[in-house]
Short mmCIF file of C-alpha atoms and ligand atoms in Angstrom, two decimals:
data_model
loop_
_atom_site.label_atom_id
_atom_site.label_comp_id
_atom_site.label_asym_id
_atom_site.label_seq_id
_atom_site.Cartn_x
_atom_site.Cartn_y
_atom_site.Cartn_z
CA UNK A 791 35.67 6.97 -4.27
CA UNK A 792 36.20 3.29 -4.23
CA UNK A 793 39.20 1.93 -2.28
CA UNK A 794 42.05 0.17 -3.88
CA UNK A 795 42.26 -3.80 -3.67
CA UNK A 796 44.92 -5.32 -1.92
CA UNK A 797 45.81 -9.05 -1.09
CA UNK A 798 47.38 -9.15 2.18
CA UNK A 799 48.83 -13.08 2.42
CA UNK A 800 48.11 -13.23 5.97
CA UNK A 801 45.58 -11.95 8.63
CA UNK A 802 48.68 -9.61 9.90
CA UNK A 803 47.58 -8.39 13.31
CA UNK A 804 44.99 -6.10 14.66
CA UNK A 805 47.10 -2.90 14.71
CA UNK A 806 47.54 -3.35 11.43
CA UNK A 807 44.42 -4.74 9.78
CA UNK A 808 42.85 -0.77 11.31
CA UNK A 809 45.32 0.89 8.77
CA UNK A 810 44.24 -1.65 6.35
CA UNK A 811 40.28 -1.90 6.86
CA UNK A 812 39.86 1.73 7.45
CA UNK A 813 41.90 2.73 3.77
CA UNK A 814 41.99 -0.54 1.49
CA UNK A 815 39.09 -2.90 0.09
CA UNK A 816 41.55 -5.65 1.55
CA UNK A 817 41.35 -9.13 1.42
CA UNK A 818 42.92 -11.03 4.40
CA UNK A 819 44.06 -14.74 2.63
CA UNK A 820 43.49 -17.23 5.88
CA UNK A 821 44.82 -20.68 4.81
CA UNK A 822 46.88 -23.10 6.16
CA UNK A 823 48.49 -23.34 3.13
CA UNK A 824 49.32 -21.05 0.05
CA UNK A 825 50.34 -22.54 -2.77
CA UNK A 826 51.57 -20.17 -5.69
CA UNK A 827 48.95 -20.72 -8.33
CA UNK A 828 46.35 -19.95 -5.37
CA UNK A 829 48.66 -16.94 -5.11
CA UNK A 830 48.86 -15.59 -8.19
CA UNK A 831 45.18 -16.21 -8.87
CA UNK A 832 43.96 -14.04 -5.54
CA UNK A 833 46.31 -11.59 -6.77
CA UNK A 834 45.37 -11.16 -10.17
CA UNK A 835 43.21 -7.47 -10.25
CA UNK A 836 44.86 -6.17 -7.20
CA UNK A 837 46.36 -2.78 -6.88
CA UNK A 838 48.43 -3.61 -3.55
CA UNK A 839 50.13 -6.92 -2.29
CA UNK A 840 51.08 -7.34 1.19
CA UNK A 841 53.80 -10.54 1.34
CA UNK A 842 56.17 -12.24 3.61
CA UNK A 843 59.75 -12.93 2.46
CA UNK A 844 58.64 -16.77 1.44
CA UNK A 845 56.58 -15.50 -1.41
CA UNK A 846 57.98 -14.15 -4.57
CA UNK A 847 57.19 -11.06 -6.03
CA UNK A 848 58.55 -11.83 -9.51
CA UNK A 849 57.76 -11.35 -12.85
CA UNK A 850 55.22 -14.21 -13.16
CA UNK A 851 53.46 -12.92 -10.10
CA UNK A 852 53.76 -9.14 -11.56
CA UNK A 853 52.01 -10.53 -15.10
CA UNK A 854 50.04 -12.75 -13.24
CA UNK A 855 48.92 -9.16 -11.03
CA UNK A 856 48.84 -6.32 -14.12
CA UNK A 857 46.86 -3.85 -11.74
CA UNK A 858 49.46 -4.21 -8.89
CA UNK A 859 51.11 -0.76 -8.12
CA UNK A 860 52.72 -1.49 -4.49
CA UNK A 861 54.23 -4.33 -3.09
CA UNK A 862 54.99 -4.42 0.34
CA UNK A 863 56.83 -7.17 2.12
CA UNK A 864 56.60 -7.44 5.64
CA UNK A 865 60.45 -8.09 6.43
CA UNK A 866 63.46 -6.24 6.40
CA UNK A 867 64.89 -8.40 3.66
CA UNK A 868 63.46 -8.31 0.40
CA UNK A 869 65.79 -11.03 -1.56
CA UNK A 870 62.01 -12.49 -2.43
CA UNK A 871 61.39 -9.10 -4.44
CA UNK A 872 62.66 -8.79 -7.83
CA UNK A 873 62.96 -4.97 -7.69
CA UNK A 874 64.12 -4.48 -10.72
CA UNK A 875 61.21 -6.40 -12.65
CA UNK A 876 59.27 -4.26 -10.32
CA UNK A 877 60.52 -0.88 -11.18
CA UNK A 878 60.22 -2.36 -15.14
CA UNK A 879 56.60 -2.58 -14.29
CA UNK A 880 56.56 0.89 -12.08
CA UNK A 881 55.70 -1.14 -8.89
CA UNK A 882 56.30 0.00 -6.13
CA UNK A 883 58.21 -2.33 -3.73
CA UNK A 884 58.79 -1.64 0.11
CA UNK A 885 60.20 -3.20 3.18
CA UNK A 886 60.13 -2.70 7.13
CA UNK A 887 63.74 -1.83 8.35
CA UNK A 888 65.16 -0.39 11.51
CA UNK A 889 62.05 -1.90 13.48
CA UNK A 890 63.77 -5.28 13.87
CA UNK A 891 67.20 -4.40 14.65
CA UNK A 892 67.16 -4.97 18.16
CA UNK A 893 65.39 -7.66 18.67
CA UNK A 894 67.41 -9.66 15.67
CA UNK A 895 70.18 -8.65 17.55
CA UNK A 896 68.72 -10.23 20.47
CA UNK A 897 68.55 -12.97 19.34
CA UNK A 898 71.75 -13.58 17.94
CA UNK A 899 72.67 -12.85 21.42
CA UNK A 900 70.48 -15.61 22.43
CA UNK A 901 72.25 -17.94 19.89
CA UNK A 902 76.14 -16.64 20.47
CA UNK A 903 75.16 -17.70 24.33
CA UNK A 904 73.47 -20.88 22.93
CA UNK A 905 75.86 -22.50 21.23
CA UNK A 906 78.55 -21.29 23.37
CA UNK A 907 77.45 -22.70 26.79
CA UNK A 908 75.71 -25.55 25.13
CA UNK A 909 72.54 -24.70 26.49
CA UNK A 910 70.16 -27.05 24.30
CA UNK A 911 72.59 -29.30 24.77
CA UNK A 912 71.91 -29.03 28.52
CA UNK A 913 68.34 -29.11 28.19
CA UNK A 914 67.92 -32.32 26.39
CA UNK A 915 70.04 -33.93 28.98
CA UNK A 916 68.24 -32.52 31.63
CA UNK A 917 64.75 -33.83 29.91
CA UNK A 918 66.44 -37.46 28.77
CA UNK A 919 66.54 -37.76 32.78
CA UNK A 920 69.87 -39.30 32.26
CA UNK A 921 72.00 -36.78 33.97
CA UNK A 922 74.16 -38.31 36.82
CA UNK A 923 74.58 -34.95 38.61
CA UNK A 924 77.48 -32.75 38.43
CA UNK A 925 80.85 -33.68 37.28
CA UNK A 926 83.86 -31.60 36.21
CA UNK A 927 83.97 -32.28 32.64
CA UNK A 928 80.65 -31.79 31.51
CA UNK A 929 79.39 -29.87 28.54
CA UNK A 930 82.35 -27.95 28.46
CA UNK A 931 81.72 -24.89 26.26
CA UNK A 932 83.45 -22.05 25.35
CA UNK A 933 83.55 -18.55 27.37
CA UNK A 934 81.86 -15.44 25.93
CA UNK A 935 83.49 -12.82 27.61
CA UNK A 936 86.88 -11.55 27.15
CA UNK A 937 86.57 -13.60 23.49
CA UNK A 938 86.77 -11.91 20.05
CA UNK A 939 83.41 -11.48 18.18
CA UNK A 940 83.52 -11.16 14.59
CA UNK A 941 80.72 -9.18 12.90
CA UNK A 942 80.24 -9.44 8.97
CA UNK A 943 78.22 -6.73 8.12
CA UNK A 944 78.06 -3.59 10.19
CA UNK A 945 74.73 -2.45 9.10
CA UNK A 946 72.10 -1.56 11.78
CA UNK A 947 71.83 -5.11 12.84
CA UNK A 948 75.45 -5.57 13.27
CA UNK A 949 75.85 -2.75 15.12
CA UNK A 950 73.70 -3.78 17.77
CA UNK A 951 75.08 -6.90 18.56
CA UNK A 952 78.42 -5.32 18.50
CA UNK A 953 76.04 -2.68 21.19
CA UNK A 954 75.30 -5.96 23.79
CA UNK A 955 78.67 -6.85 23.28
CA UNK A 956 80.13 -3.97 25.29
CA UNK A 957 79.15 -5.75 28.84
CA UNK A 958 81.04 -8.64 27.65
CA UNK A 959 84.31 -7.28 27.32
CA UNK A 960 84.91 -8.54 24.06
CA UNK A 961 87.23 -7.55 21.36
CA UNK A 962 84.70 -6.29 18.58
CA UNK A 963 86.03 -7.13 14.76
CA UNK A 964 83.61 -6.22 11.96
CA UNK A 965 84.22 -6.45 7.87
CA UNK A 966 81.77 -4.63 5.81
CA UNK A 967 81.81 -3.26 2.24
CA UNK A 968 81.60 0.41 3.52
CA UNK A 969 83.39 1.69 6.45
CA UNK A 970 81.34 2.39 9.79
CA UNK A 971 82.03 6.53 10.61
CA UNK A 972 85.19 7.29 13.12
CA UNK A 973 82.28 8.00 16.27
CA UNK A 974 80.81 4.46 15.83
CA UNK A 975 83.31 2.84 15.21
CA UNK A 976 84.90 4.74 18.87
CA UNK A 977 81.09 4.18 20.57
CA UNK A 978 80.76 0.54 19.96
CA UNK A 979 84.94 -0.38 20.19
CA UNK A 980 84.51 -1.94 16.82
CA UNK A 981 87.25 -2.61 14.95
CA UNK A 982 87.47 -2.51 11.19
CA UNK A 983 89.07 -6.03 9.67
CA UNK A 984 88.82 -7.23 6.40
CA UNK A 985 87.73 -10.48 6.14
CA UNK A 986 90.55 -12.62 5.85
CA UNK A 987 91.36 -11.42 9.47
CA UNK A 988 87.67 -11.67 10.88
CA UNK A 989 87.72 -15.60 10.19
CA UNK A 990 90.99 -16.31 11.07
CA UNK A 991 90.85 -14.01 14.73
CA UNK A 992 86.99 -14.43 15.79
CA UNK A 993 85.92 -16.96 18.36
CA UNK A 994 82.10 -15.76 17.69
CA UNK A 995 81.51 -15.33 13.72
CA UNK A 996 77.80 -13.27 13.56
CA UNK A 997 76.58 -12.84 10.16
CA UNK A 998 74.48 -9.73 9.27
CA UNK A 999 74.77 -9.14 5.60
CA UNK A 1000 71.79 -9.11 3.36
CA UNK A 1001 71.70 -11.66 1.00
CA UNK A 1002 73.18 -11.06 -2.52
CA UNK A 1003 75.28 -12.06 -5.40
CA UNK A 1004 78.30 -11.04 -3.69
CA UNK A 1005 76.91 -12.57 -0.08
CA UNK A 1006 75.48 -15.83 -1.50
CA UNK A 1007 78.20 -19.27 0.18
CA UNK A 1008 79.90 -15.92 1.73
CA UNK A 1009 80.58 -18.86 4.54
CA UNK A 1010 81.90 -20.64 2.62
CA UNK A 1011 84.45 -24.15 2.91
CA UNK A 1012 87.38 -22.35 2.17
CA UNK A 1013 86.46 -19.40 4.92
CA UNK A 1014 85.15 -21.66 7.23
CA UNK A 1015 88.26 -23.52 7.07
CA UNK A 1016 89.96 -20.39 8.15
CA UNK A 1017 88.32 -20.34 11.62
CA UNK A 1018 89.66 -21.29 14.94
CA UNK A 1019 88.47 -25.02 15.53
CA UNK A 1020 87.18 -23.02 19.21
CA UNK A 1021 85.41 -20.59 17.15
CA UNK A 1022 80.98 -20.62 16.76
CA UNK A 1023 79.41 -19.50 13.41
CA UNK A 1024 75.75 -17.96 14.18
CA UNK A 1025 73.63 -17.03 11.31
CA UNK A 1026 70.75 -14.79 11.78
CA UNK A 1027 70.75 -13.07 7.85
CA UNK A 1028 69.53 -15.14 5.19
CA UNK A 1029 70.50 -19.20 4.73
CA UNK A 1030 72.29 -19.26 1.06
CA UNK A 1031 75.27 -16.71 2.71
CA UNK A 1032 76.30 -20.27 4.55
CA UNK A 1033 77.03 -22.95 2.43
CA UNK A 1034 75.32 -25.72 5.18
CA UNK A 1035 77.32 -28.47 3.05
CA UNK A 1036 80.67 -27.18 3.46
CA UNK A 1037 79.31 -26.54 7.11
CA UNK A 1038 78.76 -29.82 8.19
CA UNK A 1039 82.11 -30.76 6.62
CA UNK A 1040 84.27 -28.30 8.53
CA UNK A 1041 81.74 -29.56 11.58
CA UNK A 1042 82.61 -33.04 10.56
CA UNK A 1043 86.08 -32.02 10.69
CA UNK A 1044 86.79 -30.37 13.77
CA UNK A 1045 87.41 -27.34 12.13
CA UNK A 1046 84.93 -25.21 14.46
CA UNK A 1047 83.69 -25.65 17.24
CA UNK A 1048 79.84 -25.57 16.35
CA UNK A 1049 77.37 -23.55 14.57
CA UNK A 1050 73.89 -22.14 15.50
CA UNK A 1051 71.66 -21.22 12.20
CA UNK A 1052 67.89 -19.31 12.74
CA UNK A 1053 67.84 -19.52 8.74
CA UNK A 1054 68.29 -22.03 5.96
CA UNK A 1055 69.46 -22.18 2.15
CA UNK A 1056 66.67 -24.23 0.92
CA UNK A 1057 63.44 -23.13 3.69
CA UNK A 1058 61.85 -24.88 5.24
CA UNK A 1059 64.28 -27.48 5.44
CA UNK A 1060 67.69 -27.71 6.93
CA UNK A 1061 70.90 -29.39 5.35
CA UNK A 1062 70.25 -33.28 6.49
CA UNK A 1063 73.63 -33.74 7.76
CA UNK A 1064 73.04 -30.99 10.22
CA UNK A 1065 70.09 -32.37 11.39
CA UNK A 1066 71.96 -35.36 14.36
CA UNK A 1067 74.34 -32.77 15.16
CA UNK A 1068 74.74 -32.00 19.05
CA UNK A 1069 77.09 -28.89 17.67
CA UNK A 1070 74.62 -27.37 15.94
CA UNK A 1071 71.22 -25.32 17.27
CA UNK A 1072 68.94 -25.07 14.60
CA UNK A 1073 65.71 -22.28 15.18
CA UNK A 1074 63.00 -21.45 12.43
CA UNK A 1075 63.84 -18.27 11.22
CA UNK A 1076 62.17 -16.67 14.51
CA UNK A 1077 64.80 -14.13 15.14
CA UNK A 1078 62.53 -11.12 14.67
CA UNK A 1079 59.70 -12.93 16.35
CA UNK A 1080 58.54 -10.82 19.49
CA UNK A 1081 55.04 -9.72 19.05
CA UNK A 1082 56.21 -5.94 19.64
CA UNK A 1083 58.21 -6.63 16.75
CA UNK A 1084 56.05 -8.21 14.15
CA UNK A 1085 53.39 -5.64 15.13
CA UNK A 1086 55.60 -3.08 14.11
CA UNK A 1087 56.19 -4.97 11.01
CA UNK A 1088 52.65 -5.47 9.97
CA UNK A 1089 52.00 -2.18 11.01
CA UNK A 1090 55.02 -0.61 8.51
CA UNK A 1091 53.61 -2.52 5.77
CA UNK A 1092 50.26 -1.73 6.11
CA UNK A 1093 51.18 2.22 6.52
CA UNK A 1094 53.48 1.69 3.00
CA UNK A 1095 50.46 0.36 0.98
CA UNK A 1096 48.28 3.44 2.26
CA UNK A 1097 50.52 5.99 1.65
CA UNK A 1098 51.42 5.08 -1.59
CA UNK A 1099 47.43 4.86 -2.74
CA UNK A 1100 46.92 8.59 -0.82
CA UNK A 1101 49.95 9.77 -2.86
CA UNK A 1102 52.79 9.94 -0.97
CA UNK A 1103 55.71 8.02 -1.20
CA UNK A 1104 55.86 5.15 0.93
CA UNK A 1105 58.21 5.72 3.74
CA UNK A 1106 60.19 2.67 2.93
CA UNK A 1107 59.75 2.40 -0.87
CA UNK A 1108 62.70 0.03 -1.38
CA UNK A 1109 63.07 1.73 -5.50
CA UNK A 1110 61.72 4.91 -4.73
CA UNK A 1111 64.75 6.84 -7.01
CA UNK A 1112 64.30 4.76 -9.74
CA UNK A 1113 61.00 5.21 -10.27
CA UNK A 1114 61.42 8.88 -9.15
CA UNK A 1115 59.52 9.19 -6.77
CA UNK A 1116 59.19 12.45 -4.70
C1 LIG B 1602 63.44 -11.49 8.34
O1 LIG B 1602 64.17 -12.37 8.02
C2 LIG B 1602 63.40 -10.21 7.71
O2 LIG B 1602 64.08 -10.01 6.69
O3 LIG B 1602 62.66 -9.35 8.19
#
């Protein structure tokens, strides 16, 4: 029986390209570049697409793809998947969640300590060789411990920052469309705010939602406006929930105290007036970045595309019930 053709946009990783090789006549796309028409033309005749969350799996890629049956994008996000054109189309679409939840919420950790203590801040100094030696008054940052941290979405992610935050003594506000259960809500000391309260209380603001309708300039002038000017905004979601305009106003401003952003509205690119800013870290979307991590990733997708061509339903079939899938 012949195998089915799949595009995978990148070489992935070994773990996964076994899954792949041994199950799927796959084609690995090596470039150091992709541009879309490239795209659409390698995937035209496929039966499975393997993606990353910078390539859209919309309805010019689905006509320009008529074979394609599974789409599988190798991030926990899948704003770059229009599901519903896919479901249309009876394409299946999947995604790789609850591997990257801790280390995403390591790293937000890493930036909540970042931007408090000032720590690239520190290093540039340190490298300009300009540093005098110690005086009292230097890079005076804000304390962690003992502060508020305010989570906006208490999804897995969420949830385990508000888990690191437990050796920090910190009071734990979260806002979320649903309420977290009575036990998690007791394990993790969270309490439930709306978000009014969240932006006006926090002196750490972590984002965690996923990025939608109701999400998009979520930080937005008007909430930002709300915050302490003591209070950090870290954003390890998706870019468009902060409006980076109305950022570097309230930055401008003095209305907070500094931001730290792993993720952009317009990717690659950050806004330009964040760019001279010493109150601002700015990371390339890396917070998911540990090779254990993106292993698992690859791995999820790969295992996604091959169940859905043996017959099963991929594990992580993001529109499984609407295309009724058993
Ligand atoms: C990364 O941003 C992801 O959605 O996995």
């Amino acid at each position: 029986m012949s195998k089915p053709k799949v595009l995978s946009t990148r070489p992935l990783f070994p773990e996964a390209r076994k899954i792949l090789d041994a199950n799927c006549d796959i084609e690995y796309w090596v470039a150091p570049e992709r541009p879309r028409a490239e795209l659409l033309r390698r995937a035209a005749g496929k039966e499975g697409l393997i993606c990353l969350l910078t390539e859209k799996v919309n309805q010019e890629l689905l006509d320009a793809a008529p074979n394609l049956r599974v789409a599988a994008t190798v991030s926990v996000g899948y704003d770059n998947i229009d599901v519903e054109a896919c479901t249309r189309r009876k394409v299946v679409a999947t995604n790789t969640p609850g591997v990257l939840d801790d280390t995403t919420a390591d790293f937000a950790w890493t930036l909540i300590m970042a931007i408090g203590r000032r720590l690239v801040e520190g290093d540039a100094w340190m490298r300009s060789g300009t540093w005098p030696g110690w005086d009292l008054d230097q890079l005076i940052g804000g304390d962690i411990w003992g502060k508020t941290l305010g989570i906006l979405g208490f999804g897995r992610i969420g949830r385990g920052v508000a888990r690191r935050a437990q050796g920090f003594n910190m009071r734990i506000l979260y806002s979320d469309a649903v309420r977290a259960p009575a036990e998690v809500e007791k394990e993790l000391h969270a309490e439930f705010v709306d978000r009014d309260t969240l932006f006006r209380q926090a002196d750490f603001v972590s984002v965690h939602v996923p990025l939608m309708p109701e999400t998009r300039h979520l930080i937005s002038k008007e909430n930002l406006w709300k915050m302490k000017p003591t209070a950090y905004l870290v954003n390890t979601s998706r870019g468009p929930v902060v409006d980076e305009a109305a950022l570097a106003e309230a930055l401008e401003n003095k209305k907070i105290a500094g931001a730290a952003l792993d993720v952009f509205e317009n990717e690659p690119k950050a806004h330009p007036a964040l760019l001279p800013r010493k109150d601002v870290i700015l990371t390339p979307h890396i917070a998911s970045a540990s090779i254990d991590t993106r292993t698992k990733m690859a791995v999820m997708a790969a295992n996604n595309v091959v169940a859905f061509f043996e017959g099963r339903r991929p594990p992580n079939a993001i529109n499984a019930d609407a295309l009724g899938l058993k």
